[in-house]
């Protein structure tokens, strides 16, 4: 099938679905200027995300890990939702039941106006105390002091999930439940290599639910989904969702 036909088919599936689950990753925010994790823009001072987003890295050098998060926070603070995010707000409005499962911690789906959001990897604006567990939302950029301190004077950590850590149990369970019951799943801008989040798409495939993928590049899902579309989320999603003539 040529690309235009695949887009039309995907648009029809979405239009005819009453219950839609969307799974997003860093690629959907790339056009807003937020670096992805595994792309060339993901490197910071020659460190990769995999080296810094771990409890071990934080234990070894909290200052370094916090400087990276402070850098990411400053990029995200300047970022605005792009047409890909906005198309998903339209999809939510047009769908009877809608769930947006995001691996992103940037909060851009919320800023765009989506409401049913499951943030399975946390949120970069949240801080959590390493001692007493107190959480607070802090949008200050840059943070001062760095690392930030809790009221109890202990160090705070970013309120995100790191490699090797468990995802918020209820949130990920709900994501799987919705993916098993919906009429269609749209996966956009994720390399789909980090589990269990990527498993949300696999669960739907196993349940025989049509899965549509939009990604700049081929991923491990591309060969097994019903429809895989190569392109930028900010360009393809508005077409998919408005069902405009190509
Ligand atoms: P990745 O950086 O692994 O993948 C980004 C994906 O987006 C790639 O497959 C790109 O091809 C694609 N992409 C880039 N620009 C795009 C665009 N404009 N339109 C469409 N696709 C585009 O990011 P994630 O899949 O989100 O977890 O990574 C998953 C998790 O690994 C993250 O949540 C984070 C990370 O380490 C934790 O920190 C726990």
Tab-separated table of C-alpha atoms and ligand atoms in Angstrom:
chain	number	residue	atom	x	y	z
A	1	UNK	CA	0.000	0.000	0.000
A	2	UNK	CA	1.363	3.440	-0.824
A	3	UNK	CA	1.752	5.965	1.980
A	4	UNK	CA	-1.360	7.998	1.080
A	5	UNK	CA	-3.510	4.840	1.133
A	6	UNK	CA	-2.074	3.808	4.483
A	7	UNK	CA	-2.895	7.233	5.893
A	8	UNK	CA	-6.440	7.020	4.550
A	9	UNK	CA	-6.918	3.514	6.009
A	10	UNK	CA	-5.574	4.606	9.358
A	11	UNK	CA	-7.805	7.684	9.334
A	12	UNK	CA	-10.829	5.477	8.644
A	13	UNK	CA	-9.956	3.095	11.476
A	14	UNK	CA	-9.641	6.015	13.893
A	15	UNK	CA	-12.854	7.662	12.707
A	16	UNK	CA	-14.792	4.417	13.175
A	17	UNK	CA	-13.359	3.671	16.636
A	18	UNK	CA	-15.329	4.634	19.719
A	19	UNK	CA	-12.536	3.754	22.142
A	20	UNK	CA	-8.998	4.802	21.222
A	21	UNK	CA	-5.694	4.423	23.081
A	22	UNK	CA	-2.674	6.483	22.021
A	23	UNK	CA	0.904	5.672	23.065
A	24	UNK	CA	3.432	8.451	22.604
A	25	UNK	CA	7.192	8.808	23.036
A	26	UNK	CA	9.865	11.465	22.709
A	27	UNK	CA	9.441	11.715	18.906
A	28	UNK	CA	6.143	13.546	19.263
A	29	UNK	CA	7.877	16.358	21.169
A	30	UNK	CA	10.925	16.478	18.880
A	31	UNK	CA	9.258	19.079	16.645
A	32	UNK	CA	8.705	21.225	19.754
A	33	UNK	CA	12.475	21.268	20.304
A	34	UNK	CA	12.640	18.665	23.078
A	35	UNK	CA	15.569	16.285	22.472
A	36	UNK	CA	14.690	12.592	22.042
A	37	UNK	CA	16.560	9.966	24.056
A	38	UNK	CA	18.115	7.757	21.417
A	39	UNK	CA	18.534	10.241	18.559
A	40	UNK	CA	21.753	12.203	17.955
A	41	UNK	CA	20.180	15.183	19.755
A	42	UNK	CA	19.799	13.068	22.917
A	43	UNK	CA	23.438	13.464	23.906
A	44	UNK	CA	24.355	16.018	26.564
A	45	UNK	CA	28.039	16.766	27.243
A	46	UNK	CA	28.704	13.404	25.562
A	47	UNK	CA	26.557	11.512	28.061
A	48	UNK	CA	23.634	9.463	26.811
A	49	UNK	CA	20.283	9.293	28.567
A	50	UNK	CA	20.943	5.649	29.416
A	51	UNK	CA	24.035	6.730	31.381
A	52	UNK	CA	22.284	9.463	33.346
A	53	UNK	CA	18.700	8.306	33.883
A	54	UNK	CA	19.557	5.647	36.452
A	55	UNK	CA	19.489	5.425	40.254
A	56	UNK	CA	23.182	4.422	40.145
A	57	UNK	CA	24.176	7.571	38.239
A	58	UNK	CA	22.224	9.698	40.728
A	59	UNK	CA	23.883	7.979	43.669
A	60	UNK	CA	27.319	8.419	42.126
A	61	UNK	CA	26.958	12.027	41.010
A	62	UNK	CA	23.640	13.739	41.851
A	63	UNK	CA	25.029	17.106	40.733
A	64	UNK	CA	25.750	15.819	37.223
A	65	UNK	CA	22.342	14.124	36.888
A	66	UNK	CA	20.587	17.248	38.160
A	67	UNK	CA	22.516	19.469	35.709
A	68	UNK	CA	21.219	17.273	32.882
A	69	UNK	CA	17.664	17.491	34.179
A	70	UNK	CA	18.013	21.252	34.642
A	71	UNK	CA	19.141	21.473	30.987
A	72	UNK	CA	16.189	19.350	29.856
A	73	UNK	CA	13.800	21.427	31.999
A	74	UNK	CA	15.066	24.642	30.404
A	75	UNK	CA	14.524	23.183	26.897
A	76	UNK	CA	11.029	21.987	27.861
A	77	UNK	CA	10.123	25.311	29.508
A	78	UNK	CA	10.593	27.003	26.118
A	79	UNK	CA	8.747	24.279	24.197
A	80	UNK	CA	5.185	24.668	22.947
A	81	UNK	CA	2.841	21.903	21.759
A	82	UNK	CA	3.230	21.231	18.026
A	83	UNK	CA	0.594	20.152	15.473
A	84	UNK	CA	1.119	16.498	16.507
A	85	UNK	CA	0.121	17.249	20.111
A	86	UNK	CA	-2.774	19.403	18.948
A	87	UNK	CA	-4.106	16.697	16.640
A	88	UNK	CA	-4.338	14.393	19.658
A	89	UNK	CA	-6.491	16.915	21.524
A	90	UNK	CA	-8.824	16.883	18.534
A	91	UNK	CA	-8.828	13.087	18.582
A	92	UNK	CA	-9.782	13.082	22.261
A	93	UNK	CA	-12.689	15.437	21.582
A	94	UNK	CA	-13.889	13.344	18.647
A	95	UNK	CA	-13.678	9.982	20.453
A	96	UNK	CA	-16.186	8.466	22.850
A	97	UNK	CA	-13.505	6.965	25.097
A	98	UNK	CA	-9.915	8.088	24.873
A	99	UNK	CA	-6.715	7.303	26.779
A	100	UNK	CA	-3.346	8.894	26.092
A	101	UNK	CA	-0.488	6.806	27.486
A	102	UNK	CA	2.712	8.817	27.323
A	103	UNK	CA	6.294	7.925	28.111
A	104	UNK	CA	7.118	11.624	27.936
A	105	UNK	CA	7.795	13.571	31.094
A	106	UNK	CA	7.554	17.014	29.450
A	107	UNK	CA	3.883	17.753	30.201
A	108	UNK	CA	3.241	18.969	26.635
A	109	UNK	CA	0.132	16.807	26.142
A	110	UNK	CA	-1.438	18.480	29.156
A	111	UNK	CA	-0.414	21.907	27.875
A	112	UNK	CA	-1.952	21.074	24.491
A	113	UNK	CA	-5.271	20.305	26.182
A	114	UNK	CA	-5.556	16.519	26.443
A	115	UNK	CA	-7.296	15.384	29.618
A	116	UNK	CA	-7.148	11.576	29.843
A	117	UNK	CA	-3.376	11.274	30.179
A	118	UNK	CA	-1.457	8.437	31.831
A	119	UNK	CA	2.133	9.594	32.438
A	120	UNK	CA	3.806	6.222	32.886
A	121	UNK	CA	7.345	7.652	33.303
A	122	UNK	CA	6.433	10.538	35.624
A	123	UNK	CA	6.754	14.278	35.057
A	124	UNK	CA	9.894	16.410	34.902
A	125	UNK	CA	8.258	19.303	36.799
A	126	UNK	CA	7.731	17.074	39.837
A	127	UNK	CA	10.411	16.754	42.496
A	128	UNK	CA	10.454	14.021	45.132
A	129	UNK	CA	12.392	13.952	48.389
A	130	UNK	CA	14.966	11.160	48.582
A	131	UNK	CA	14.349	10.875	52.349
A	132	UNK	CA	10.749	11.673	53.296
A	133	UNK	CA	9.147	11.099	49.880
A	134	UNK	CA	7.416	14.501	49.833
A	135	UNK	CA	6.493	15.569	46.310
A	136	UNK	CA	6.191	19.069	44.936
A	137	UNK	CA	5.695	20.621	41.535
A	138	UNK	CA	8.406	23.178	40.799
A	139	UNK	CA	8.666	24.892	37.426
A	140	UNK	CA	11.635	27.081	38.340
A	141	UNK	CA	14.306	27.160	35.639
A	142	UNK	CA	17.168	27.045	36.460
A	143	UNK	CA	16.712	25.425	39.832
A	144	UNK	CA	18.544	27.071	42.699
A	145	UNK	CA	20.049	25.433	44.687
A	146	UNK	CA	20.987	22.528	42.498
A	147	UNK	CA	20.383	19.790	43.638
A	148	UNK	CA	17.147	21.151	45.122
A	149	UNK	CA	16.398	20.521	48.787
A	150	UNK	CA	13.268	19.365	50.575
A	151	UNK	CA	11.716	21.111	53.572
A	152	UNK	CA	13.370	18.344	55.623
A	153	UNK	CA	16.757	19.489	54.135
A	154	UNK	CA	17.330	16.208	52.291
A	155	UNK	CA	18.028	16.178	48.552
A	156	UNK	CA	15.140	16.054	46.093
A	157	UNK	CA	15.238	13.905	42.955
A	158	UNK	CA	13.380	14.328	39.673
A	159	UNK	CA	9.870	12.847	39.807
A	160	UNK	CA	10.535	10.588	36.853
A	161	UNK	CA	11.057	6.862	36.404
A	162	UNK	CA	14.653	5.810	35.805
A	163	UNK	CA	16.015	2.702	34.098
A	164	UNK	CA	15.696	-0.226	36.461
A	165	UNK	CA	12.893	1.387	38.483
A	166	UNK	CA	9.263	0.325	38.635
A	167	UNK	CA	6.583	2.322	36.883
A	168	UNK	CA	3.672	3.701	38.941
A	169	UNK	CA	1.735	0.461	39.368
A	170	UNK	CA	-1.852	1.689	39.014
A	171	UNK	CA	-1.010	3.897	36.041
A	172	UNK	CA	0.682	1.205	33.974
A	173	UNK	CA	-1.970	-1.373	34.930
A	174	UNK	CA	-4.682	0.993	33.699
A	175	UNK	CA	-2.742	1.583	30.466
A	176	UNK	CA	-2.653	-2.175	29.782
A	177	UNK	CA	-6.300	-2.582	30.699
A	178	UNK	CA	-7.360	0.167	28.270
A	179	UNK	CA	-5.083	-1.169	25.518
A	180	UNK	CA	-6.694	-4.596	25.859
A	181	UNK	CA	-10.224	-3.287	25.555
A	182	UNK	CA	-10.112	-0.469	23.017
A	183	UNK	CA	-11.041	-0.448	19.330
A	184	UNK	CA	-7.753	0.958	18.010
A	185	UNK	CA	-4.282	1.994	19.208
A	186	UNK	CA	-2.216	4.807	17.727
A	187	UNK	CA	1.512	4.722	18.516
A	188	UNK	CA	3.470	7.885	17.733
A	189	UNK	CA	7.117	8.863	18.094
A	190	UNK	CA	8.441	6.038	20.201
A	191	UNK	CA	11.316	3.650	19.501
A	192	UNK	CA	9.223	1.078	21.405
A	193	UNK	CA	12.231	-0.521	23.035
A	194	UNK	CA	11.636	0.415	26.675
A	195	UNK	CA	9.420	-1.984	28.598
A	196	UNK	CA	6.886	-2.252	30.064
A	197	UNK	CA	5.624	0.906	28.280
A	198	UNK	CA	6.241	-0.509	24.799
A	199	UNK	CA	4.276	-3.585	25.886
A	200	UNK	CA	1.091	-1.516	25.755
A	201	UNK	CA	1.250	-1.691	21.946
A	202	UNK	CA	2.161	-5.384	21.981
A	203	UNK	CA	-0.760	-6.197	24.274
A	204	UNK	CA	-3.152	-4.616	21.785
A	205	UNK	CA	-1.582	-6.494	18.865
A	206	UNK	CA	-1.964	-9.753	20.784
A	207	UNK	CA	-5.591	-8.915	21.520
A	208	UNK	CA	-6.206	-8.500	17.782
A	209	UNK	CA	-6.781	-4.745	18.059
A	210	UNK	CA	-5.608	-2.687	15.068
A	211	UNK	CA	-2.441	-0.737	15.866
A	212	UNK	CA	-1.310	2.219	13.766
A	213	UNK	CA	2.277	3.427	14.058
A	214	UNK	CA	3.614	6.848	13.080
A	215	UNK	CA	7.391	7.209	13.268
A	216	UNK	CA	10.179	8.850	11.296
A	217	UNK	CA	12.003	5.537	11.227
A	218	UNK	CA	11.251	1.851	11.250
A	219	UNK	CA	10.954	0.354	14.747
A	220	UNK	CA	10.506	-3.112	16.201
A	221	UNK	CA	6.771	-2.581	15.943
A	222	UNK	CA	6.732	-1.610	12.262
A	223	UNK	CA	6.566	-5.131	10.876
A	224	UNK	CA	3.865	-6.366	13.253
A	225	UNK	CA	1.403	-3.488	13.396
A	226	UNK	CA	-1.620	-3.231	11.112
A	227	UNK	CA	-0.476	0.042	9.548
A	228	UNK	CA	2.944	1.660	9.833
A	229	UNK	CA	3.455	5.175	8.495
A	230	UNK	CA	6.908	6.788	8.060
A	231	UNK	CA	6.836	10.506	8.721
A	232	UNK	CA	6.914	13.319	11.246
A	233	UNK	CA	4.191	13.144	13.875
A	234	UNK	CA	3.541	16.871	13.444
A	235	UNK	CA	2.793	16.337	9.767
A	236	UNK	CA	1.116	12.917	9.704
A	237	UNK	CA	-1.153	13.142	12.773
A	238	UNK	CA	-3.131	16.181	11.573
A	239	UNK	CA	-3.803	14.337	8.289
A	240	UNK	CA	-4.790	11.162	10.105
A	241	UNK	CA	-7.119	12.890	12.462
A	242	UNK	CA	-8.693	15.492	10.242
A	243	UNK	CA	-8.914	12.932	7.446
A	244	UNK	CA	-8.077	15.697	5.017
A	245	UNK	CA	-7.591	14.941	1.339
A	246	UNK	CA	-3.925	14.415	0.466
B	1	LIG	P1	13.420	7.433	21.864
B	1	LIG	O1	14.404	8.547	21.821
B	1	LIG	O2	13.924	6.079	22.194
B	1	LIG	O3	12.688	7.299	20.462
B	1	LIG	C1	12.163	8.397	19.786
B	1	LIG	C2	11.480	7.865	18.546
B	1	LIG	O4	10.823	8.935	17.911
B	1	LIG	C3	12.414	7.234	17.512
B	1	LIG	O5	11.870	5.995	17.101
B	1	LIG	C4	12.433	8.249	16.363
B	1	LIG	O6	12.541	7.624	15.090
B	1	LIG	C5	11.074	8.879	16.519
B	1	LIG	N1	10.970	10.266	16.042
B	1	LIG	C6	11.868	11.273	16.138
B	1	LIG	N2	11.367	12.422	15.674
B	1	LIG	C7	10.102	12.148	15.248
B	1	LIG	C8	9.058	12.918	14.681
B	1	LIG	N3	9.199	14.216	14.430
B	1	LIG	N4	7.891	12.293	14.391
B	1	LIG	C9	7.734	10.953	14.626
B	1	LIG	N5	8.688	10.186	15.179
B	1	LIG	C10	9.849	10.765	15.483
B	1	LIG	O7	12.244	7.888	22.852
B	1	LIG	P2	11.136	7.009	23.557
B	1	LIG	O8	10.632	5.937	22.668
B	1	LIG	O9	10.160	7.957	24.129
B	1	LIG	O10	12.397	6.502	29.683
B	1	LIG	O11	11.954	6.364	24.718
B	1	LIG	C11	11.301	5.589	25.670
B	1	LIG	C12	11.864	5.846	27.035
B	1	LIG	O12	13.264	5.656	27.055
B	1	LIG	C13	11.698	7.255	27.556
B	1	LIG	O13	10.447	7.509	28.131
B	1	LIG	C14	12.753	7.349	28.580
B	1	LIG	C15	13.853	6.787	27.728
B	1	LIG	O14	15.008	6.545	28.266
B	1	LIG	C16	12.872	6.722	30.894
B	1	LIG	O15	13.564	7.691	31.151
B	1	LIG	C17	12.457	5.693	31.883
